[in-house]
Coordinates of C-alpha atoms in Angstrom, one line a residue:
Chain A
M1 CA 20.0 102.5 120.8
S2 CA 21.2 103.8 124.1
Q3 CA 24.2 106.1 124.3
I4 CA 26.3 103.6 126.4
F5 CA 26.1 100.9 123.7
E6 CA 27.2 103.4 121.0
Y7 CA 30.2 104.3 123.1
L8 CA 31.1 100.7 123.7
I9 CA 30.8 99.9 120.0
A10 CA 32.9 102.9 119.1
A11 CA 35.6 101.9 121.7
A12 CA 35.7 98.3 120.4
L13 CA 36.0 99.5 116.8
V14 CA 38.8 102.0 117.6
L15 CA 40.7 99.4 119.6
G16 CA 40.3 96.9 116.7
G17 CA 41.4 99.5 114.2
I18 CA 44.5 100.4 116.2
F19 CA 45.7 96.8 116.5
G20 CA 45.0 96.2 112.8
L21 CA 47.1 99.3 112.0
V22 CA 49.9 98.1 114.3
G23 CA 49.9 94.7 112.7
S24 CA 50.3 96.3 109.2
F25 CA 52.9 98.8 110.5
G26 CA 54.9 95.8 111.8
L27 CA 55.1 94.4 108.3
V28 CA 56.8 97.5 107.2
K29 CA 59.0 98.2 110.2
L30 CA 60.4 94.8 111.1
N31 CA 63.5 94.0 109.2
D32 CA 63.7 90.2 108.6
P33 CA 61.2 87.9 107.0
M34 CA 60.6 85.6 110.1
S35 CA 60.1 88.6 112.4
R36 CA 57.6 90.1 109.9
L37 CA 55.6 87.0 110.3
H38 CA 54.9 87.8 114.0
A39 CA 53.1 91.1 113.4
P40 CA 50.2 90.0 111.2
T41 CA 49.6 86.7 113.0
K42 CA 49.2 88.3 116.4
A43 CA 48.4 91.9 116.4
T44 CA 45.6 91.2 113.9
T45 CA 43.9 88.7 116.1
L46 CA 42.8 91.5 118.5
G47 CA 42.2 93.8 115.5
V48 CA 39.6 91.5 114.1
G49 CA 38.5 90.6 117.6
G50 CA 37.7 94.2 118.3
V51 CA 35.5 94.5 115.2
L52 CA 33.7 91.2 116.1
I53 CA 33.0 92.4 119.7
A54 CA 31.6 95.6 118.3
S55 CA 29.4 93.6 116.0
M56 CA 28.1 91.4 118.9
I57 CA 27.3 94.4 121.0
H58 CA 25.5 95.9 118.0
A59 CA 23.4 92.8 117.5
I60 CA 22.4 92.8 121.2
A61 CA 21.6 96.5 121.3
S62 CA 19.8 97.0 118.1
E63 CA 18.2 93.6 117.4
G64 CA 17.9 92.3 120.9
H65 CA 19.4 88.9 120.4
L66 CA 22.8 87.4 120.7
S67 CA 24.6 86.7 117.3
W68 CA 26.8 83.6 117.2
H69 CA 28.5 84.3 113.8
E70 CA 31.2 86.3 115.6
L71 CA 32.2 83.3 117.7
L72 CA 32.5 81.2 114.6
I73 CA 34.7 83.7 112.9
T74 CA 36.9 83.8 115.9
L75 CA 37.1 80.0 115.9
F76 CA 38.0 79.9 112.2
L77 CA 40.6 82.7 112.7
F78 CA 42.3 80.8 115.5
L79 CA 42.3 77.7 113.3
T80 CA 43.7 79.3 110.2
A81 CA 46.1 81.9 111.5
P82 CA 48.7 79.4 112.8
I83 CA 48.5 77.2 109.7
T84 CA 49.1 80.2 107.4
A85 CA 52.0 81.3 109.5
N86 CA 53.4 77.8 109.5
F87 CA 53.2 77.6 105.7
I88 CA 54.9 81.0 105.2
A89 CA 57.6 79.9 107.7
K90 CA 58.2 76.6 105.9
A91 CA 58.4 78.5 102.6
H92 CA 61.0 80.7 104.1
I93 CA 63.0 77.8 105.5
H94 CA 62.8 76.1 102.2
R95 CA 64.1 79.0 100.2
H96 CA 66.4 81.0 102.6
E97 CA 67.7 78.7 105.3
T98 CA 70.1 75.8 105.3
P99 CA 70.4 73.0 107.9
Q100 CA 73.5 74.9 109.1
S101 CA 71.8 78.2 109.6
L102 CA 69.1 76.7 111.9
P103 CA 69.7 75.2 115.4
P104 CA 70.4 71.5 115.3
A105 CA 67.4 69.2 115.4
G106 CA 68.9 66.8 118.0
E107 CA 69.0 63.1 117.2
D108 CA 66.5 63.6 114.3
G109 CA 69.3 65.3 112.3
L110 CA 67.2 67.5 110.1
W111 CA 64.1 69.7 110.2
A112 CA 61.2 68.3 108.3
T113 CA 61.4 70.9 105.5
H114 CA 65.0 70.0 104.8
D115 CA 64.3 66.3 105.0
V116 CA 63.7 65.8 101.3
P117 CA 64.5 62.4 99.8
A118 CA 67.1 62.8 97.1
S119 CA 65.7 61.9 93.7
P120 CA 68.1 61.3 90.8
E121 CA 66.0 63.2 88.3
A122 CA 65.8 66.4 90.4
A123 CA 68.1 69.1 89.1
P124 CA 70.8 70.2 91.6
T125 CA 69.0 72.7 93.9
A126 CA 70.6 76.0 93.2
P127 CA 69.7 78.6 95.8
L128 CA 66.9 80.7 94.4
A129 CA 67.6 84.4 93.7
R130 CA 66.3 86.6 96.5
D131 CA 63.5 88.8 95.2
Chain B
M1 CA 27.8 49.0 119.2
R2 CA 30.1 48.2 116.3
M3 CA 27.4 49.3 113.9
F4 CA 27.3 52.6 115.8
A5 CA 31.0 53.0 115.5
R6 CA 30.8 52.3 111.8
I7 CA 28.2 54.9 111.2
F8 CA 29.6 57.5 113.7
P9 CA 33.4 57.0 113.5
H10 CA 33.8 60.3 115.5
P11 CA 30.9 61.1 117.7
L12 CA 32.6 64.3 119.0
L13 CA 33.1 65.5 115.5
T14 CA 29.5 64.8 114.7
G15 CA 28.5 66.9 117.7
L16 CA 30.9 69.7 116.8
L17 CA 29.8 69.9 113.1
T18 CA 26.1 70.0 114.2
L19 CA 26.9 72.8 116.6
V20 CA 28.9 74.7 113.9
W21 CA 26.0 74.4 111.5
L22 CA 23.5 75.7 114.1
L23 CA 25.9 78.7 114.7
L24 CA 26.2 79.3 111.0
V25 CA 22.4 79.4 110.6
N26 CA 22.4 81.7 113.7
R27 CA 18.8 80.8 114.7
Y28 CA 17.7 77.5 116.3
S29 CA 15.0 75.5 114.6
I30 CA 14.3 71.8 114.3
N31 CA 15.0 72.0 110.5
S32 CA 18.5 73.3 111.0
L33 CA 19.2 70.9 113.8
L34 CA 18.2 67.9 111.6
F35 CA 20.3 69.2 108.7
G36 CA 23.2 69.8 111.0
L37 CA 22.9 66.2 112.3
L38 CA 22.9 65.0 108.7
L39 CA 26.1 67.0 107.9
G40 CA 27.6 65.8 111.1
T41 CA 26.9 62.2 110.1
V42 CA 27.9 62.4 106.4
I43 CA 31.1 64.4 106.7
P44 CA 32.9 62.2 109.3
F45 CA 31.7 59.1 107.4
I46 CA 33.2 60.3 104.1
T47 CA 36.5 61.7 105.6
R48 CA 37.1 58.6 107.8
P49 CA 40.1 57.5 105.8
Y50 CA 41.9 60.7 106.9
W51 CA 41.2 60.2 110.6
P52 CA 42.1 56.6 111.3
D53 CA 42.4 57.1 115.1
R54 CA 40.1 58.7 117.5
P55 CA 42.2 60.9 119.8
A56 CA 41.3 60.0 123.4
L57 CA 40.6 63.2 125.3
R58 CA 40.7 63.2 129.0
N59 CA 39.6 65.8 131.5
P60 CA 37.1 68.0 129.9
L61 CA 37.6 70.5 132.7
K62 CA 41.3 70.7 131.9
I63 CA 40.4 71.5 128.2
L64 CA 38.3 74.4 129.4
A65 CA 41.0 75.6 131.7
Y66 CA 43.6 75.3 128.8
L67 CA 41.3 77.3 126.5
L68 CA 40.9 80.1 129.0
I69 CA 44.6 80.3 129.6
V70 CA 45.3 80.4 125.8
I71 CA 42.7 83.1 125.2
W72 CA 44.1 85.2 128.0
D73 CA 47.6 84.7 126.6
I74 CA 46.4 85.7 123.1
V75 CA 45.1 89.0 124.4
V76 CA 48.4 89.6 126.3
A77 CA 50.4 88.5 123.2
N78 CA 48.7 91.2 121.2
F79 CA 49.8 93.9 123.6
T80 CA 53.3 92.5 123.8
V81 CA 53.8 92.3 120.1
A82 CA 52.2 95.8 119.6
R83 CA 54.7 97.2 122.1
I84 CA 57.7 95.5 120.5
V85 CA 56.6 96.7 117.0
L86 CA 56.0 100.3 118.1
F87 CA 58.7 101.0 120.7
K88 CA 61.6 98.7 120.1
S89 CA 64.2 99.5 117.5
N90 CA 65.2 96.7 115.2
A91 CA 68.8 96.9 116.5
S92 CA 67.8 96.3 120.2
R93 CA 65.5 93.4 119.3
H94 CA 66.9 89.9 119.7
P95 CA 65.1 87.6 117.2
A96 CA 66.1 83.9 117.8
W97 CA 65.4 80.4 116.7
I98 CA 64.7 78.0 119.6
T99 CA 64.3 74.3 119.7
I100 CA 61.7 72.7 121.9
P101 CA 62.2 69.0 122.7
L102 CA 58.7 67.4 122.6
E103 CA 57.4 64.9 125.1
L104 CA 54.0 64.9 123.3
R105 CA 53.8 62.1 120.7
K106 CA 50.2 62.2 119.4
P107 CA 49.9 64.3 116.2
E108 CA 46.8 66.0 117.4
A109 CA 48.5 67.1 120.6
I110 CA 51.6 68.4 118.7
T111 CA 49.3 70.3 116.3
V112 CA 47.5 72.0 119.2
L113 CA 50.8 72.9 120.8
A114 CA 52.2 74.3 117.6
G115 CA 49.0 76.4 117.1
T116 CA 49.1 77.6 120.6
I117 CA 52.8 78.7 120.3
T118 CA 52.0 80.7 117.1
L119 CA 49.0 82.5 118.7
T120 CA 50.9 83.4 121.9
P121 CA 53.5 86.1 122.9
G122 CA 56.2 86.6 120.4
T123 CA 56.6 83.1 119.1
V124 CA 55.8 81.4 115.8
S125 CA 56.2 77.6 115.4
A126 CA 58.1 77.1 112.1
D127 CA 58.9 73.5 111.6
L128 CA 59.0 70.0 113.1
S129 CA 62.1 67.8 113.1
A130 CA 62.2 64.9 110.7
E131 CA 61.0 62.3 113.2
G132 CA 58.7 64.7 115.1
H133 CA 60.8 64.9 118.3
Y134 CA 61.6 68.6 118.2
L135 CA 59.7 71.8 117.4
L136 CA 61.4 74.7 115.8
V137 CA 60.1 78.0 117.1
H138 CA 61.0 81.5 116.0
C139 CA 61.0 84.3 118.7
L140 CA 60.4 87.9 117.9
D141 CA 62.4 89.1 120.9
A142 CA 64.1 86.6 123.1
P143 CA 67.1 87.9 125.1
D144 CA 66.9 84.6 127.0
P145 CA 65.8 81.7 124.7
D146 CA 66.1 79.1 127.4
A147 CA 63.5 80.9 129.5
V148 CA 61.1 81.0 126.6
R149 CA 61.6 77.2 126.0
D150 CA 61.0 76.4 129.7
E151 CA 57.8 78.5 129.8
I152 CA 56.3 76.8 126.8
K153 CA 57.1 73.4 128.2
T154 CA 55.6 74.1 131.7
R155 CA 52.8 76.4 130.7
Y156 CA 51.4 74.6 127.6
E157 CA 53.0 71.2 127.0
R158 CA 52.5 70.0 130.6
R159 CA 48.8 70.8 130.4
L160 CA 48.4 69.1 127.0
M161 CA 50.1 66.0 128.3
E162 CA 47.4 65.8 130.9
I163 CA 44.7 66.2 128.3
F164 CA 46.0 64.0 125.5
E165 CA 48.4 61.4 126.7

């Protein structure tokens, strides 16, 4: 494998590693749950992306053909990252936000997570203890 | 023609599934193409009850342009968020909830918009209003929430309107 390819692969891996680290550091440093959600959903995209680019360059340089798996992984990542973030955000709204603590939802009245039909059997919803 | 629509309720999905299968196999051969086509026929057929409508897509060129813009924004988003995480103290950061009034009505279009918002600079879409007319978005650092709202509306929603509605 030529020297240039090795440098390119190394650079992509280091870049990916840095972004992965920044994403994880954001989890520790940011101070409220919703802000913490930002670091892993975004900084990690380029973190994983760097590793995938390195893998593609490696396939071209050492095996001489283009590998398509990396594109698929990127696609699946782009599909799943927003859904995961949305689930975590909804769980947060459900447990720690009230309709008063969020901005008003215009003529719709409530945000979907708070729009729960009242059922007579359900126990009165006491706010869950913060863990 | 109706027979065709019964067997292939979503021709685009059939094509996409075949393509994904070929990419998974990672090497083109007639065997994997046929098996991909089989999967692309069976899966949309079985899951048809969950996809009653076929979203009408217009302007394939606009879809490509939208994808390129979003991918570029994702790369920029990574650097923006990394800078905020590394160099901005928690006290000088302005996290904010913002409300985006939606003009999009199709569920597929709103899903794409919400996904785009989550992947791009400093914003995560958190919830939809009860009737689906507003999107609740959390900003990591928004000194001017109105500007963020206007940018999302002009940069992404306007383009999605042209593609979907």
